[in-house]
Coordinates of C-alpha atoms in Angstrom, one line a residue:
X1 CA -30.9 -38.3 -18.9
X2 CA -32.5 -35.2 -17.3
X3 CA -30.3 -36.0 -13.7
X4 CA -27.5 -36.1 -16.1
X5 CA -28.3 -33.0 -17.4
X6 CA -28.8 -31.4 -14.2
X7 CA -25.8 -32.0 -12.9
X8 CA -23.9 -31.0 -15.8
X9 CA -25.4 -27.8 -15.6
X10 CA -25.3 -27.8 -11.9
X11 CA -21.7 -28.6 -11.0
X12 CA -19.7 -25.1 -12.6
X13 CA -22.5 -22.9 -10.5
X14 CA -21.5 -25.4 -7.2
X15 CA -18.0 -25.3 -7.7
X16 CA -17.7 -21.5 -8.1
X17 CA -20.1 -21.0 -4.8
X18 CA -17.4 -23.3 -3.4
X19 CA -14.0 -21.3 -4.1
X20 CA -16.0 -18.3 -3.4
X21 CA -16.8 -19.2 -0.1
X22 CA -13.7 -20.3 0.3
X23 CA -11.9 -17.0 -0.5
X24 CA -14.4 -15.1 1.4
X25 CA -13.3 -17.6 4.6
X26 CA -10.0 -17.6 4.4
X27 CA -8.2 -14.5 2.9
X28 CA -4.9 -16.2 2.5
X29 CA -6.2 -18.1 -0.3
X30 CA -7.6 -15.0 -2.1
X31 CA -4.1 -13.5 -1.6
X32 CA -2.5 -16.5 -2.9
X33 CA -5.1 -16.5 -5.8
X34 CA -4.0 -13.0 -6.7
X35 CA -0.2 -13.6 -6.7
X36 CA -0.2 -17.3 -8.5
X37 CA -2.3 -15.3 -11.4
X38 CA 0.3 -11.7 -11.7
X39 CA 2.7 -14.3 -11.2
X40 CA 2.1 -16.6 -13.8
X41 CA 3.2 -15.4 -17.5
X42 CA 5.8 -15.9 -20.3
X43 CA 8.7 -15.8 -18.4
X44 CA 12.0 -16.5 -20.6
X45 CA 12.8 -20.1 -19.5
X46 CA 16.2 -19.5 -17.9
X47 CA 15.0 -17.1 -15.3
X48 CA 14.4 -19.0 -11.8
X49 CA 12.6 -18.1 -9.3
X50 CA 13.3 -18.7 -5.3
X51 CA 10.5 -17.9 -2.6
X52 CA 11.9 -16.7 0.0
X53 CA 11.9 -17.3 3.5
X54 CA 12.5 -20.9 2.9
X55 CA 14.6 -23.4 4.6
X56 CA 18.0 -22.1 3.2
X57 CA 17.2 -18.6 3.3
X58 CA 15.3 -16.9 6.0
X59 CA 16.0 -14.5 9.2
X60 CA 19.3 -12.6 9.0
X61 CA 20.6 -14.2 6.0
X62 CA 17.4 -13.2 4.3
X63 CA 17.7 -9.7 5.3
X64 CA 21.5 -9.8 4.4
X65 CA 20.6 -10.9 1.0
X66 CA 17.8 -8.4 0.8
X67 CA 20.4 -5.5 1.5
X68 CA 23.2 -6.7 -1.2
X69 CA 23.7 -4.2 -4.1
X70 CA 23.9 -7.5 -6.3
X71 CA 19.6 -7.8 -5.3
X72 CA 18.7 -4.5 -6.4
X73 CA 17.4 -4.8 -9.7
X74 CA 13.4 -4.9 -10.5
X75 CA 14.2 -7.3 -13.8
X76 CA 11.3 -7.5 -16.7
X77 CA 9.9 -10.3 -15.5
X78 CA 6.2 -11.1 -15.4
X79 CA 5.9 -9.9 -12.0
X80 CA 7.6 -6.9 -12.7
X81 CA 5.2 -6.4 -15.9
X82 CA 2.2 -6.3 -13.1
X83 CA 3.5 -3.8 -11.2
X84 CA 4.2 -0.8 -13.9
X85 CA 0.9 -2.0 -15.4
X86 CA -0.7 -0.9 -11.8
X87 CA 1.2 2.6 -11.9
X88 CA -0.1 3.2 -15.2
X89 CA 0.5 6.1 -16.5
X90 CA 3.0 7.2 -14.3
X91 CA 5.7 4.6 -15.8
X92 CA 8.8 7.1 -14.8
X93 CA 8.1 5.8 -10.8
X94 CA 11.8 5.4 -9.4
X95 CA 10.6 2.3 -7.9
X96 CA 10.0 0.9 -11.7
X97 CA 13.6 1.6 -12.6
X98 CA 17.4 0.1 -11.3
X99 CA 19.8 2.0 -9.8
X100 CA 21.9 1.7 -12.8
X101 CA 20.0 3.5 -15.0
X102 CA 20.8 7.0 -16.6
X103 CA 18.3 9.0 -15.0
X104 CA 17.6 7.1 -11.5
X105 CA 20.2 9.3 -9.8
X106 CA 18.2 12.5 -10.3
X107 CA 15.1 10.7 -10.0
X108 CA 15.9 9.3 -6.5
X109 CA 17.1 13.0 -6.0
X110 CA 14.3 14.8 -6.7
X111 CA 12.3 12.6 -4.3
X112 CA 14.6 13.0 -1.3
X113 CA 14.7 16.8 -1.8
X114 CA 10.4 17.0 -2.1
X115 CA 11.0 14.8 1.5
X116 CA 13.4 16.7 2.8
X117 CA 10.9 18.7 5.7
X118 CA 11.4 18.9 9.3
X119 CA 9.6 16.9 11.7
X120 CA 7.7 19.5 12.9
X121 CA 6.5 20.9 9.4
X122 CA 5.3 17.4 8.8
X123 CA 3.6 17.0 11.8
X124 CA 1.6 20.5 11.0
X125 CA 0.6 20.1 7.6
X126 CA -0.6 16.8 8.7
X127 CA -2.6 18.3 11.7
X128 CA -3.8 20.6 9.4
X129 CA -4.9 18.2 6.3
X130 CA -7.0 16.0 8.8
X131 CA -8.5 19.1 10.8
X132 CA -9.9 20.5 7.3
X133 CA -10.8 17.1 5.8
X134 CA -13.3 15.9 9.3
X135 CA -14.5 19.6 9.2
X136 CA -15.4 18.9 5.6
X137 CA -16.9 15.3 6.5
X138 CA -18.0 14.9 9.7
X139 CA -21.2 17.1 10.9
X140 CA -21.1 18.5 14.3
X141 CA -24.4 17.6 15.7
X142 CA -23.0 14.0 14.1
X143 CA -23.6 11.1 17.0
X144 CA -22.6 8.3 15.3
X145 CA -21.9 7.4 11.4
X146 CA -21.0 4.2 8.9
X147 CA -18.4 4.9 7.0
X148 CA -15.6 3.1 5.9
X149 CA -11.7 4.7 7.0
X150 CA -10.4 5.0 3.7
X151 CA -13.1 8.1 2.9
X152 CA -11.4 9.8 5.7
X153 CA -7.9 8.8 4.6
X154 CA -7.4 9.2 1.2
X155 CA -8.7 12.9 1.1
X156 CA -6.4 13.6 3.9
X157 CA -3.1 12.2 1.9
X158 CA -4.0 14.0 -1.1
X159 CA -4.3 17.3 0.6
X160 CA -1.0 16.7 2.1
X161 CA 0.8 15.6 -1.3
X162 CA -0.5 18.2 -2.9
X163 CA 0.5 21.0 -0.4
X164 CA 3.9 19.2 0.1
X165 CA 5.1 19.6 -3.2
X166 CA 3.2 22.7 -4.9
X167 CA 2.9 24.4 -1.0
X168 CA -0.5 25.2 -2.1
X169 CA -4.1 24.4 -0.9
X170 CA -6.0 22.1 -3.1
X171 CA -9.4 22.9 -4.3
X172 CA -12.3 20.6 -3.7
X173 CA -12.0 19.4 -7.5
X174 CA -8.4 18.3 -7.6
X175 CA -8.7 16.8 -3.6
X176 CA -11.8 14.4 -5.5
X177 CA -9.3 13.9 -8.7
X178 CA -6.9 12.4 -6.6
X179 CA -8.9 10.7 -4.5
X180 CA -10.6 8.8 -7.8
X181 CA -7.4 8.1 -9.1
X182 CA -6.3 6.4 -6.4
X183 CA -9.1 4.7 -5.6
X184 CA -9.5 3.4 -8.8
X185 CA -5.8 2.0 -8.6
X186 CA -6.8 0.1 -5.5
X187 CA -9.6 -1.5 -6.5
X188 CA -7.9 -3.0 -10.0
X189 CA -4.6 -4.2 -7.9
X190 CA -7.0 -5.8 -5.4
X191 CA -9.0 -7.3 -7.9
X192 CA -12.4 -5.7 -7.4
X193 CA -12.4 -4.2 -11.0
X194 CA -11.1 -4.8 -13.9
X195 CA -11.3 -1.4 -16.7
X196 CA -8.6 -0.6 -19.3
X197 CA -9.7 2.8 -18.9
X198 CA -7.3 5.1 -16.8
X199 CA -9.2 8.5 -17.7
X200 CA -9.3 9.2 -14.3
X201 CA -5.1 9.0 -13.8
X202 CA -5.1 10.5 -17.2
X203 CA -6.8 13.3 -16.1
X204 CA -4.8 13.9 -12.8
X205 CA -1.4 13.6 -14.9
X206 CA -2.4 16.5 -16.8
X207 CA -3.5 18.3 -13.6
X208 CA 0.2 18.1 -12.5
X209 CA 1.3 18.8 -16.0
X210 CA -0.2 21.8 -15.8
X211 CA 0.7 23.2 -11.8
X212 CA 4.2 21.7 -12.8
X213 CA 4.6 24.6 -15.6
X214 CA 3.1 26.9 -13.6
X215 CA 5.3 26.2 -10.9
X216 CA 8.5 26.8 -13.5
X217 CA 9.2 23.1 -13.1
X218 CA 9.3 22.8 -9.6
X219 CA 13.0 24.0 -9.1
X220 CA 12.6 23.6 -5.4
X221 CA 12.0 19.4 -6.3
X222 CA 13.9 18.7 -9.3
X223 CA 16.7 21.7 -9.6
X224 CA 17.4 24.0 -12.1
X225 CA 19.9 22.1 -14.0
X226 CA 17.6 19.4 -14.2
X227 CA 17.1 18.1 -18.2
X228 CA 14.1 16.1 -17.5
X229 CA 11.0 17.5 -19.2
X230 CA 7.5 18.6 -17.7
X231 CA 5.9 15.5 -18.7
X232 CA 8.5 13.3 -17.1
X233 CA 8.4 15.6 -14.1
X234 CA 4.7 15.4 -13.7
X235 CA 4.8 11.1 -14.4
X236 CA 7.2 10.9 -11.5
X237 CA 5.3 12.8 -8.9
X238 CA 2.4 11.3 -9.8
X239 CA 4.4 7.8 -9.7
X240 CA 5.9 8.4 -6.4
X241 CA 3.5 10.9 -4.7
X242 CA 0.2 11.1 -5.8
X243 CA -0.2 7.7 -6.8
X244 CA 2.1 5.6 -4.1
X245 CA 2.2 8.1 -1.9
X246 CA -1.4 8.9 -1.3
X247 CA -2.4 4.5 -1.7
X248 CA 0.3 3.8 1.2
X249 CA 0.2 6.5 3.9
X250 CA -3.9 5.8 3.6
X251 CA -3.7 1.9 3.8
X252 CA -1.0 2.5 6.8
X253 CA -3.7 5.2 8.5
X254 CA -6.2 2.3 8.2
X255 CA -5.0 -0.6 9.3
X256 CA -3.3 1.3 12.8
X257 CA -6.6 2.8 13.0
X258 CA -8.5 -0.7 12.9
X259 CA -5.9 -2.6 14.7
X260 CA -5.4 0.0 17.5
X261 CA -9.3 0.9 18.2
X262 CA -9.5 -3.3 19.5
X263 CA -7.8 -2.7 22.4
X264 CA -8.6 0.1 25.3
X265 CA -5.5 0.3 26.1
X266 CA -3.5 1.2 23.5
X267 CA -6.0 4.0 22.5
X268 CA -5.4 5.1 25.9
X269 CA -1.7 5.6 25.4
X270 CA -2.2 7.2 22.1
X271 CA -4.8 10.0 23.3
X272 CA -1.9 10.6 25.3
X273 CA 0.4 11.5 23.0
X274 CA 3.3 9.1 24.2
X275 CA 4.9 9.7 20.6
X276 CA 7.4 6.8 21.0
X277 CA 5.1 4.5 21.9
X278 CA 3.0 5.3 18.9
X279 CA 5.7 4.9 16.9
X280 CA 5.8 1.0 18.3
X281 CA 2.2 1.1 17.2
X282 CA 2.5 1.4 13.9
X283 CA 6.2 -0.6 13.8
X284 CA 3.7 -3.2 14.7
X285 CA 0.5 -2.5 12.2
X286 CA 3.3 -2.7 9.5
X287 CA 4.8 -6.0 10.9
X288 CA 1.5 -7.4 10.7
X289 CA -0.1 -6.0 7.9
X290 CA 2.8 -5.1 5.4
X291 CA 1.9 -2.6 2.2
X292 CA 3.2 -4.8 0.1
X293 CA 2.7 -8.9 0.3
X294 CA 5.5 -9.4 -1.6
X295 CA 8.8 -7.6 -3.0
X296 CA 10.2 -8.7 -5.7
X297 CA 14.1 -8.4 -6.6
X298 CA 16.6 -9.7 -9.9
X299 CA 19.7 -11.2 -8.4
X300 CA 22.5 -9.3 -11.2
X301 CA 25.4 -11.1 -9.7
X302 CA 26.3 -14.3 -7.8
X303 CA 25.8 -13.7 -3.6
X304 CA 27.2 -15.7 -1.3
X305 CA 25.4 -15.5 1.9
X306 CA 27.2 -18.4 3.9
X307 CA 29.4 -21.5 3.2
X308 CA 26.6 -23.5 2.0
X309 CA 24.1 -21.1 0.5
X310 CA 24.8 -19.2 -2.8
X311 CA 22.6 -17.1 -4.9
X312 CA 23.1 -17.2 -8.6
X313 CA 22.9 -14.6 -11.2
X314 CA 19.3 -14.4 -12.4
X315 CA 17.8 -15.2 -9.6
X316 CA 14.2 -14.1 -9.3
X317 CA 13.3 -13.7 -5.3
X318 CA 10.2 -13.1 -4.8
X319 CA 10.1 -12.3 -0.6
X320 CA 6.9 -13.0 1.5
X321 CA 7.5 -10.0 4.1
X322 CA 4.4 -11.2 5.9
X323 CA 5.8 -14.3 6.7
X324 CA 9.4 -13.4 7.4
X325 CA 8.5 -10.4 9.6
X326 CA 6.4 -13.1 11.8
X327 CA 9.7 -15.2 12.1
X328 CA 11.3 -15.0 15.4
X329 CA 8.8 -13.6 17.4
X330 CA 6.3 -15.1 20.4
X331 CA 2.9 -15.4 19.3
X332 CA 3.6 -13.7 16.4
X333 CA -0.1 -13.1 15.1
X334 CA -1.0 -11.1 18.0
X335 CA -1.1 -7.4 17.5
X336 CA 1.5 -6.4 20.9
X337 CA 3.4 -3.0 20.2
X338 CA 5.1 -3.5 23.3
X339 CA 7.5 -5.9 21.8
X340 CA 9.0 -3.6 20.5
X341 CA 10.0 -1.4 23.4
X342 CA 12.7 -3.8 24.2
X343 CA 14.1 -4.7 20.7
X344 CA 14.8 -2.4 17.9
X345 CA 13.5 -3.3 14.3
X346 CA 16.3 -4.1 13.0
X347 CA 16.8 -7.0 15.3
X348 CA 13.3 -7.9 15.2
X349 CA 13.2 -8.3 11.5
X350 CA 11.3 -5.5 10.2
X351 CA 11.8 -5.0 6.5
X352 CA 8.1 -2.9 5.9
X353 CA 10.2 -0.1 4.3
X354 CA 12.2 -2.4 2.7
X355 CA 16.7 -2.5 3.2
X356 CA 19.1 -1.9 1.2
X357 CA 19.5 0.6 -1.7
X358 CA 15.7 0.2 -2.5
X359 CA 15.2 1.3 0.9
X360 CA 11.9 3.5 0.5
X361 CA 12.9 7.4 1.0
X362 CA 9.8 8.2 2.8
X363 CA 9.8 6.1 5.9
X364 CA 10.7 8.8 7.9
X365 CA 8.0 11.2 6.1
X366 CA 5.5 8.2 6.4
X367 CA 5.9 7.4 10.1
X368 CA 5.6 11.3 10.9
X369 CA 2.6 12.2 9.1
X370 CA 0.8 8.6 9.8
X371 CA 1.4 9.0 13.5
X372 CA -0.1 12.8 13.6
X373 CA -3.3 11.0 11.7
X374 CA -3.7 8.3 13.6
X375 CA -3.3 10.3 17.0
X376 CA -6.3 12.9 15.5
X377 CA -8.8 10.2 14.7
X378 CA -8.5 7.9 17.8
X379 CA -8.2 11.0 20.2
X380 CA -11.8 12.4 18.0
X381 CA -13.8 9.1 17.8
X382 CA -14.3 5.8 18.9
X383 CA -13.6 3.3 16.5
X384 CA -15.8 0.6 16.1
X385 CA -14.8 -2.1 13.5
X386 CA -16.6 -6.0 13.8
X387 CA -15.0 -6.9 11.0
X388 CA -12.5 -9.3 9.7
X389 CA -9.3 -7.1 9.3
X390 CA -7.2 -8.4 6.8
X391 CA -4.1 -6.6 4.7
X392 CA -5.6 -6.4 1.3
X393 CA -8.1 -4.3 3.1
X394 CA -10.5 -4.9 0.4
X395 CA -13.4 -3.2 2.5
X396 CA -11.8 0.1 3.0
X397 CA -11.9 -0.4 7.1
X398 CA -15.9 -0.5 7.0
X399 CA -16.5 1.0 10.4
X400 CA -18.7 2.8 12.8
X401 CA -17.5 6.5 14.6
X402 CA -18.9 8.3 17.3
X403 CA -17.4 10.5 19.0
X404 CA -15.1 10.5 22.1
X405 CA -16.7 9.7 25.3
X406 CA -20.2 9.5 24.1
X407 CA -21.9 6.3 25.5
X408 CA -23.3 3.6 23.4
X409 CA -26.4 3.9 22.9
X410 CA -28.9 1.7 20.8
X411 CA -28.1 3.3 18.1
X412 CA -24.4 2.6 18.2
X413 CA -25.2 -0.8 19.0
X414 CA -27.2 -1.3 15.5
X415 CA -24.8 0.2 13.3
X416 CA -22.3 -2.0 15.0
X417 CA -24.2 -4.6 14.0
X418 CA -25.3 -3.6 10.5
X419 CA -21.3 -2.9 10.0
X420 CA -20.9 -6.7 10.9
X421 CA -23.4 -7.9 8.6
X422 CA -22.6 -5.6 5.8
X423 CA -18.8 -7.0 6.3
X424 CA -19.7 -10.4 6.2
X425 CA -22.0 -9.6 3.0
X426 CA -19.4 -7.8 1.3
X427 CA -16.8 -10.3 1.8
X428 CA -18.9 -13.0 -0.4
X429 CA -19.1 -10.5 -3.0
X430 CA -15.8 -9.5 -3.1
X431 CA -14.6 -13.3 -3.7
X432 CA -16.7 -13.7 -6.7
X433 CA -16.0 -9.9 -8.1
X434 CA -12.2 -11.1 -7.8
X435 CA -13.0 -14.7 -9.1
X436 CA -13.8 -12.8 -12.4
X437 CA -11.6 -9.2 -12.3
X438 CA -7.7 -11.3 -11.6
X439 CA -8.3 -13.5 -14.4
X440 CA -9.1 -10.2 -16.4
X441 CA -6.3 -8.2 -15.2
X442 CA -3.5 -11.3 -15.5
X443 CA -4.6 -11.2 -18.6
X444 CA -3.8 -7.6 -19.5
X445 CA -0.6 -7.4 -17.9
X446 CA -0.1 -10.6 -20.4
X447 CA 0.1 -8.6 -23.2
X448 CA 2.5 -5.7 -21.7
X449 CA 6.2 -6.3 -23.3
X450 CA 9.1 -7.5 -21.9
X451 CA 10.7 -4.4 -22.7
X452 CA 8.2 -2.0 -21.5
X453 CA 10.3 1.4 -21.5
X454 CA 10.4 3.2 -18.6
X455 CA 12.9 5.9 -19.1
X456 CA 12.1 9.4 -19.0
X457 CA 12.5 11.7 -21.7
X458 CA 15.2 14.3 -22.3
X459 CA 14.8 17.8 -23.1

């Protein structure tokens, strides 16, 4: 009776060690854990869902279906439902609208004119935001330090959001604001907290309520004839800029920063400012390691992609763009900018901005400023990163830097190590932090509406 005992109260502690182990070994079953459980909700019964690629549907007849006006639409699914629970409380995001609704137009609008900068006015402010930021972090007499990328990152995106739209310098205070906003977005998406408590993207929203009065509504962004009101202007660039924005350009800094620093060479060609083959570099960060896992789409109207396939209306796809933007290619896991040299991406199946009319707007913005960031860190430290690099980035790229040139010493060579073991450490708890936060989280997006409104208010 007492062995009987002792394995009953044995066998829940065993079998969570297990899947946490498990998660923390192989990260494509935490990812998969995560998107089964935002997944999973009250759908209405007549909505069907197709993951895509598949047999049917994959290379250029997924990306022709990916660019039809018919797959456009966001839908209310339970998917869908995750997402505007994530950008909380910026629900007037043009991403969590369709292109047929009233105010998308101007929405979409507004973003392209705040993007709307010259090349080399991108490429300044962010020279300028990463100077200011490793003046503000790094000390000069500084030999070595663990830190991970993402506390050099994030402050650097915020600085250039908030410059780019209210062409101001931020203060200390509102640079921290939106770096704890953020932050605090990333870990509930990635599972590694679970708080109903936005106070800190409450607070930010009224930060931009307030610079977007005393800006006179940002004319410059929105127009004068615009009839949206301050609060729906300040939700949007929040949405799209401080909240997007700032969580995307970081995680793309990042993962080129990590994927680059593990081979000489390519550091090599980046110090030396060959700007094209950069570009390749970070074509190939995103193949790899794609912002988003997945991208969800509402099929409006029947698509016929070929003779024999046809996509009915209300269709839920749900697109793995990991796996399709490994299709087609020779060993297709290893990280080789060079592929792209001699094919474009269009040929090579890169979708990491998206096609279509949900194209993102700031792939040209994105690409510019990440490629001035990434060129400032690797040509100011050595990178040194023993750990598993995976998309979800759940560690924050947990490295060592030292600077340029400067041999490694012993001292290097410990932190190296500590960053491994810390990694490994971390990776355990992570598992069983998710383990408990997704369940959490599923749960509240449960309990959004199917109608959750996400039209902005008229004057």
């Amino acid at each position: 009776m007492n062995v009987f005992l002792f394995l009953l109260m044995a066998i829940p502690p065993a079998a969570s060690a297990t899947v946490v182990t498990a998660i923390a070994a192989k990260p494509r079953l935490g990812a998969l854990y995560r998107s089964r459980l935002l997944a999973k909700g009250d759908d209405p019964a007549d909505v069907s869902t197709i993951r895509i690629p598949d047999q049917d549907i994959h290379g250029h007849l997924l990306e022709k279906l990916f660019a039809h006006k018919s797959a456009s639409h966001r839908g209310l699914t339970h998917a869908r439902r995750a997402i505007l629970y994530f950008h909380r409380p910026a629900n007037e995001h043009q991403e969590n609208i369709d292109p047929d609704h009233p105010r998308y137009a101007e929405l979409a609008k507004a973003t392209f004119h705040a993007l709307s900068v010259p090349h080399q006015e991108i490429a300044a402010l962010a020279h300028r935001c990463t100077q200011q930021v490793l003046k503000d972090v790094w000390h000069a007499d500084a030999t070595s330090r663990v830190l991970r990328l993402m506390d050099l990152a994030v402050p650097v995106t915020s600085r250039i959001m908030f410059e780019l739209i209210f062409g101001d310098v931020p203060s200390q205070e509102h640079v921290a604001l939106i770096d704890r906003s953020a932050r605090d977005s990333m870990r509930i998406s990635k599972g590694l907290r679970h708080s109903t408590n936005i106070s800190a993207r409450l607070e930010l929203l009224g930060l931009l309520r307030a610079k977007v009065t005393e800006c006179g509504g940002c004319p410059g962004i929105f127009g004068r004839d615009s009839t949206l009101d301050t609060d729906s202007r300040a939700k949007h660039l929040q949405g799209v800029f401080f909240h997007t924005g700032v969580i995307q350009l970081s995680e793309c800094v990042c993962h080129t920063v990590l994927a680059a620093s593990r081979h000489a060479h390519i550091v090599e060609r980046v110090i030396q400012r060959d700007t094209r083959y950069l570009d390749h570099v970070l074509s190939e960060t995103l193949r790899l390691y794609p912002l988003h896992a997945t991208i969800q789409r509402l099929v409006v109207d029947e698509v016929c992609l070929s003779p024999t396939v046809t996509i009915p209306s209300g269709t839920q796809l749900l697109v793995d763009i990991g796996r399709h933007q490994r299709m087609g290619h020779t060993e297709p896991d290893t990280f080789a900018p060079e592929r792209w040299e001699q094919r474009n991406r269009a040929d090579g199946g890169f979708v990491g901005f998206g096609r279509g009319r949900r194209k993102c707007p700031a792939e040209r913005f994105s690409r510019a400023a990440a490629a001035v960031i990434v060129q400032e860190l690797l040509s100011t430290f050595a990178v040194h990163a023993p750990i598993r690099h995976t998309r979800a980035l759940e560690g924050g790229g947990l490295c060592c830097l030292a600077p340029l040139g400067s041999p490694e010493t012993s001292g290097i060579r410990f932190k190296k190590l500590l960053v491994r073991t810390r990694d490994r450490a971390e990776r355990l708890a992570f598992s069983a932090v998710q383990l408990v936060c997704l369940p959490l989280t599923a749960r509240e997006v449960r309990r959004l509406p199917h109608g959750t409104d996400t039209r902005p208010h008229r004057t």
